[in-house]
Coordinates of C-alpha atoms and ligand atoms in Angstrom, one line a residue:
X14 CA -14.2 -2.6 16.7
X15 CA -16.4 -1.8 14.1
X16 CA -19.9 -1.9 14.0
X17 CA -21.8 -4.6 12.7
X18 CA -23.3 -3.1 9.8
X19 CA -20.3 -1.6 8.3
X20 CA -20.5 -1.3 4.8
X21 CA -17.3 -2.0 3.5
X22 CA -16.7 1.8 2.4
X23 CA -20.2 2.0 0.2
X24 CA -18.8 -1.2 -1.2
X25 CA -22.1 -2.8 -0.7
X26 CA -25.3 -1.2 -1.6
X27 CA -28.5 -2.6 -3.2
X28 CA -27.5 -1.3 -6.7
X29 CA -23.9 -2.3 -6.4
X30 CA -24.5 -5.8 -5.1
X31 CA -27.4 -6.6 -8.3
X32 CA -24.6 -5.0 -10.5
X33 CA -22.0 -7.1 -9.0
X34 CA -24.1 -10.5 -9.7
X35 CA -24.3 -9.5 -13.3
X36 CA -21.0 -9.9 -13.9
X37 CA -20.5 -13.0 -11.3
X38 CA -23.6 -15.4 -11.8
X39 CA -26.6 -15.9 -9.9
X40 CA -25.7 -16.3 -5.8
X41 CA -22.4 -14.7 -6.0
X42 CA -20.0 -11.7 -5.5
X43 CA -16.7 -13.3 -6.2
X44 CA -14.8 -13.9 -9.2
X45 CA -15.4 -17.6 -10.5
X46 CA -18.9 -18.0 -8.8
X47 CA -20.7 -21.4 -9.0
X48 CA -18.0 -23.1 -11.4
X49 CA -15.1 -21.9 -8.3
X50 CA -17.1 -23.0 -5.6
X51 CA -17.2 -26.5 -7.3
X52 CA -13.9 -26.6 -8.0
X53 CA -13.2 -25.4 -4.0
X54 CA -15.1 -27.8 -2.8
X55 CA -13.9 -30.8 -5.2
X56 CA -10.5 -30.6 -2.8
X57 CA -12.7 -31.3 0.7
X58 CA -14.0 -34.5 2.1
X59 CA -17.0 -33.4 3.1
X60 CA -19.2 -35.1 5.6
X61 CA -23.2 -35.8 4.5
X62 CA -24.5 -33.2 6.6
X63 CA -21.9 -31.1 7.8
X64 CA -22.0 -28.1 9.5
X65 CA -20.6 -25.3 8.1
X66 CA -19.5 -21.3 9.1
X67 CA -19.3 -19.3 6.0
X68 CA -17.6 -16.0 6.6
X69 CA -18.9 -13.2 4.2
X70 CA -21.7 -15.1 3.0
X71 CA -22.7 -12.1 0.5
X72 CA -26.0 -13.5 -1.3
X73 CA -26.0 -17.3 -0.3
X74 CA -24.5 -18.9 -3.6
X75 CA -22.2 -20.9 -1.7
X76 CA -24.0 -22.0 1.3
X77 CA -27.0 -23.4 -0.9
X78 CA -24.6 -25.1 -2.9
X79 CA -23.0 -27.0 -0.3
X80 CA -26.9 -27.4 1.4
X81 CA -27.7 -29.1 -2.1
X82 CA -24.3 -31.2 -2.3
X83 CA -23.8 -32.4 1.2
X84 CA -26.9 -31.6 2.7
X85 CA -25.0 -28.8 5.2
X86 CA -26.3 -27.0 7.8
X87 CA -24.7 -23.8 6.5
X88 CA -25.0 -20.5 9.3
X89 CA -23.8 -17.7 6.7
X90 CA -22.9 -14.4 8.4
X91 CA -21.8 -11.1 6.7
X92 CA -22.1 -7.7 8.0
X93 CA -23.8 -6.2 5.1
X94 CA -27.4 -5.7 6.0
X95 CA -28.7 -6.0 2.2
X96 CA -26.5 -9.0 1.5
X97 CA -27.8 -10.7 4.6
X98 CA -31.5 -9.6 3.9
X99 CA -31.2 -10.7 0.1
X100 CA -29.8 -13.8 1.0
X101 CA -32.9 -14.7 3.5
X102 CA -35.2 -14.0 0.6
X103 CA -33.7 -16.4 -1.4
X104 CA -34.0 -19.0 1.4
X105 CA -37.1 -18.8 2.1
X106 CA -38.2 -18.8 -1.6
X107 CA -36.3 -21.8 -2.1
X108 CA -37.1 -23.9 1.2
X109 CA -33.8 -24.0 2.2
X110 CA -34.7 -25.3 5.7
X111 CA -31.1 -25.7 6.5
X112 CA -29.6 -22.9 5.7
X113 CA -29.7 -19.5 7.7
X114 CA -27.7 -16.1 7.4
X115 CA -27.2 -13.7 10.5
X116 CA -25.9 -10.1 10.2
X117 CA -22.6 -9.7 12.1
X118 CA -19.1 -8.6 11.9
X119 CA -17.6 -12.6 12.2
X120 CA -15.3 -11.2 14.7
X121 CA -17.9 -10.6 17.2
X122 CA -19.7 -13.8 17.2
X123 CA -19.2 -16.7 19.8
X124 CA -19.5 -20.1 18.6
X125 CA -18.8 -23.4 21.3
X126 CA -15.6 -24.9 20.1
X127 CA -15.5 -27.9 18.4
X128 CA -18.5 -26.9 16.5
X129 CA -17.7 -26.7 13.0
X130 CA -17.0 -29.1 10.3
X131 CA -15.8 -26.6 7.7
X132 CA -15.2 -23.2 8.0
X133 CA -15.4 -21.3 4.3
X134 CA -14.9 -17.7 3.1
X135 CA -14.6 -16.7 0.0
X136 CA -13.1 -13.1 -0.7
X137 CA -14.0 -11.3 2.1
X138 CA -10.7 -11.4 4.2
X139 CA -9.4 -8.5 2.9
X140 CA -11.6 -6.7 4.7
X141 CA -10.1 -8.0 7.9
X142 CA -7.1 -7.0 9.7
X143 CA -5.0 -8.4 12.2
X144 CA -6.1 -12.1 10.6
X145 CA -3.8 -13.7 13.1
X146 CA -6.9 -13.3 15.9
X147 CA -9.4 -14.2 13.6
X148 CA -7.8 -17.1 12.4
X149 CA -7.4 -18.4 16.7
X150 CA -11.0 -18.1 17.3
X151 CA -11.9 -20.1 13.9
X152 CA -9.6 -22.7 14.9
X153 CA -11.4 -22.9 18.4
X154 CA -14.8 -23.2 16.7
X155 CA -13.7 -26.1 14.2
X156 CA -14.1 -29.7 15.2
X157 CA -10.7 -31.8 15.3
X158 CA -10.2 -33.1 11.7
X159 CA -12.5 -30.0 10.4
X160 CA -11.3 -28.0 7.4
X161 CA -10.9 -24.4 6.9
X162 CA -11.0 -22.8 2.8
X163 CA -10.5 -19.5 2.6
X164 CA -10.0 -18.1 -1.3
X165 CA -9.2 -14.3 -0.8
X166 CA -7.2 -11.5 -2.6
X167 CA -3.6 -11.3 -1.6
X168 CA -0.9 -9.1 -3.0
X169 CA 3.0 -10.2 -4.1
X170 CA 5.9 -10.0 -1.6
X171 CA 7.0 -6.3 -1.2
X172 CA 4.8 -3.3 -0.9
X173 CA 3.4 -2.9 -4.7
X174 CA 3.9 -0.1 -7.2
X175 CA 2.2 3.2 -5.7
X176 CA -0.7 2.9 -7.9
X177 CA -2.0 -0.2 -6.4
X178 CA -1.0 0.9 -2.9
X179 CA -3.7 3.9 -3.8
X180 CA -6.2 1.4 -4.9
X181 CA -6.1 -1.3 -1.6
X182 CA -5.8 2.1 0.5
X183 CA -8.8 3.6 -1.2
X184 CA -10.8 0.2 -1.2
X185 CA -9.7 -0.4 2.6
X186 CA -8.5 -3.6 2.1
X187 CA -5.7 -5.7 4.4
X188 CA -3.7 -7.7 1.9
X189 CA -1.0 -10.1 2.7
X190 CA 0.8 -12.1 0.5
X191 CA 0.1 -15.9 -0.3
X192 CA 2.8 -17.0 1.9
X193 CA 2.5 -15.4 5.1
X194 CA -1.3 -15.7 5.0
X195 CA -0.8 -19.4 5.1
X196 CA 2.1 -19.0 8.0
X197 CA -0.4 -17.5 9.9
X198 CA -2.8 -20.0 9.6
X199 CA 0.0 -22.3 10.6
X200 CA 0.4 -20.0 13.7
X201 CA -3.2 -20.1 14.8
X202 CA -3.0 -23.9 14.9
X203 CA -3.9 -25.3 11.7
X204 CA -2.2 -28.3 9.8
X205 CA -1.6 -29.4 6.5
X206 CA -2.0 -26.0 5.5
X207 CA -2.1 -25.9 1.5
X208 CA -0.9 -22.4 -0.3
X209 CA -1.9 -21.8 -3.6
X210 CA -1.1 -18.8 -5.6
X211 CA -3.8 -19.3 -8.5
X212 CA -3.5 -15.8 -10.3
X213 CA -3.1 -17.1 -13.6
X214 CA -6.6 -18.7 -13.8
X215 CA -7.7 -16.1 -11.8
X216 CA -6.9 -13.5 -14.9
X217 CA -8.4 -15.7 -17.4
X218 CA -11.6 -16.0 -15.1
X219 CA -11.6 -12.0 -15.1
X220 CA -10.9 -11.9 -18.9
X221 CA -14.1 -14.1 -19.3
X222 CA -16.1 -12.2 -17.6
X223 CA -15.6 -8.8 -19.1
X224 CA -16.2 -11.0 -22.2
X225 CA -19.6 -12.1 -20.7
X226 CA -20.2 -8.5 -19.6
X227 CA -19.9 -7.0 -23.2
X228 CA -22.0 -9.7 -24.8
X229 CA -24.3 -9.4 -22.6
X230 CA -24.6 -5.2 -23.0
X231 CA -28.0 -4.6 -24.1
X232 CA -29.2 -7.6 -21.3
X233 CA -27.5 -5.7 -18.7
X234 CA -28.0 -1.8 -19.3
X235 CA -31.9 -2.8 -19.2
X236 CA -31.5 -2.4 -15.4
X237 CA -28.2 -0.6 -14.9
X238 CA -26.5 2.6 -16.4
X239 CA -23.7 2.9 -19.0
X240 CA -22.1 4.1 -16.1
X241 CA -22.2 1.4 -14.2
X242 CA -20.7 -1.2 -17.3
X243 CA -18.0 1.6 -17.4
X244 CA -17.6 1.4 -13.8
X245 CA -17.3 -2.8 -13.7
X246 CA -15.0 -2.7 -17.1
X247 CA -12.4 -0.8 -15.4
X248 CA -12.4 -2.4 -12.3
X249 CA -12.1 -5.6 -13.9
X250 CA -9.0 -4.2 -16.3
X251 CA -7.5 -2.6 -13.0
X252 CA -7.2 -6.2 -11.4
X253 CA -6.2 -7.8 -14.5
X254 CA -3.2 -5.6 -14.7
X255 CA -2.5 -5.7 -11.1
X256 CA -2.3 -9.3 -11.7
X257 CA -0.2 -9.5 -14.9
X258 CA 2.3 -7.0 -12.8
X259 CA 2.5 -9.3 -9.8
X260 CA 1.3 -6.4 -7.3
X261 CA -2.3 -8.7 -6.8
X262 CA -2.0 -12.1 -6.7
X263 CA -5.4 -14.6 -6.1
X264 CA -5.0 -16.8 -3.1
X265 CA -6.4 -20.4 -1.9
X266 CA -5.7 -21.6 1.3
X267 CA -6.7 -24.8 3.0
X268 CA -5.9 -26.2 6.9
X269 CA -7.3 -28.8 9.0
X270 CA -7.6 -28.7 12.4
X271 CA -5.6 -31.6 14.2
Ligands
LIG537 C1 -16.8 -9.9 -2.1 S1 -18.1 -10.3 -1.1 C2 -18.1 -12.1 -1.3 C3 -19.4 -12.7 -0.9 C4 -19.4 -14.2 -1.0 N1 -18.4 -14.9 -0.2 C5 -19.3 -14.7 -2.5 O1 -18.4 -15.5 -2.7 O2 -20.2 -14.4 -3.3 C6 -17.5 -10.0 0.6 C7 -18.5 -10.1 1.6 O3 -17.9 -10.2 2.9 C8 -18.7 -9.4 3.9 N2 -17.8 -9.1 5.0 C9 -16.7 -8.3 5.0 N3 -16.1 -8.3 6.2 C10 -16.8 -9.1 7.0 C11 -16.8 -9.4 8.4 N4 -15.8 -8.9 9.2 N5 -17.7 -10.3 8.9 C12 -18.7 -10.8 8.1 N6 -18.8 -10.4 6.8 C13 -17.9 -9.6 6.2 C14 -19.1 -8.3 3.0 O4 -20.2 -7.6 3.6 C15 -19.5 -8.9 1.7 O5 -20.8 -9.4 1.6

């Protein structure tokens, strides 16, 4: 097993993380950022002061947001050091009593079962294989009648054009597609599992943000390079096309516990 400060092949530096908010919002590292998260949690019946597991927590967006909606108790873990060390900042300069973030590879942690309320994670599955253990030992931790989201990249049936097999090799990711991810939440356990393939919003949200990206140029190569807006601009275009091709496809899953 990996260690728990694996980086997610250099994914994850101090420079790359700050770049990466540019283009997301403030508190996030995933596509859609506060306005997703909303729209995620719209779909959950959420108890006044839940507690909550979010897997990947990256910088905290999430976990304060459902700290400020529900009044959560929201344990964030990701196994990026910086992420987990920016995040704390933010905590603590906020007063965000409730909220904490611990440095771990989710796959080594031990919770009690029935401990959970909700379990969330947003785009940071991929970097996980064999999901089908994972997905057992979240189940455990959940209370009966507790909710698992998971929003996560997934790829269409079949193996992709070379191209993007090069690109998920390169980026070490473990993509499934929509369907089979959501059978093996079923496997673990889960009920009323809910599949959505949302790629189409999912393009537009990308196409928006390059937008945001280019008119906010001069803003954001004040603290980063040319190379770096290069470096964001095809990234973004890269998954955009993956997209339109079908190869990538944007995934939402939900499951409840019985
Ligand atoms: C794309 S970021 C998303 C962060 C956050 N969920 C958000 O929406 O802004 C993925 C995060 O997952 C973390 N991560 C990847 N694999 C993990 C694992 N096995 N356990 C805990 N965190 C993990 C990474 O370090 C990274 O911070």
């Amino acid at each position: 097993m990996m260690s728990s400060n694996y980086d997610n092949n250099g994914q994850y530096s101090r420079h790359s993380i700050l770049r990466y908010e540019k283009i997301f919002g403030d508190g996030f590292v995933s596509s859609g950022g506060l306005g997703l998260t909303k729209s995620f949690f719209e779909r959950l019946d959420l108890p006044q002061g839940a507690k909550v597991l979010d897997i990947g927590s990256g910088l905290g967006g999430a976990a304060f947001y459902l700290a400020d909606k529900v009044g959560a108790t929201v344990v964030g873990v990701d196994l990026s050091s910086v992420m987990v060390e920016i995040a704390s900042e933010r905590t603590k300069l906020n007063g965000y009593n409730s909220v904490s973030f611990k440095l771990a590879d989710v796959r080594d942690m031990e919770w009690p079962e029935n401990h959970f309320d909700l379990i969330w994670s947003r785009d940071t599955l991929l970097h996980v294989p064999n999901k089908d253990e994972l997905f057992v030992q979240l189940q455990r931790w959940l209370k009966p009648g507790g909710h698992i989201m998971i929003s996560d990249y997934a790829k269409g049936v079949g193996e992709g054009s070379e191209g993007f097999q090069t690109y998920v090799r390169n980026s070490g990711y473990h993509l499934l597609d929509v369907e089979s991810y959501g059978d093996l939440l079923r496997d673990a356990g889960f009920v009323d599992v809910v599949s959505d393939n949302w790629s189409t919003q999912f393009v537009e949200i990308l196409r928006a943000e390059q937008g945001m990206l280019q008119s906010n140029r001069s803003e954001f190569l004040k603290d980063f390079s040319e190379e770096d807006l290069q470096y964001l601009h095809e990234r973004w275009e890269r998954k955009v096309q993956y997209c339109l091709e079908g190869d990538m496809q944007a995934g939402l899953w939900y499951g409840t516990k019985a």
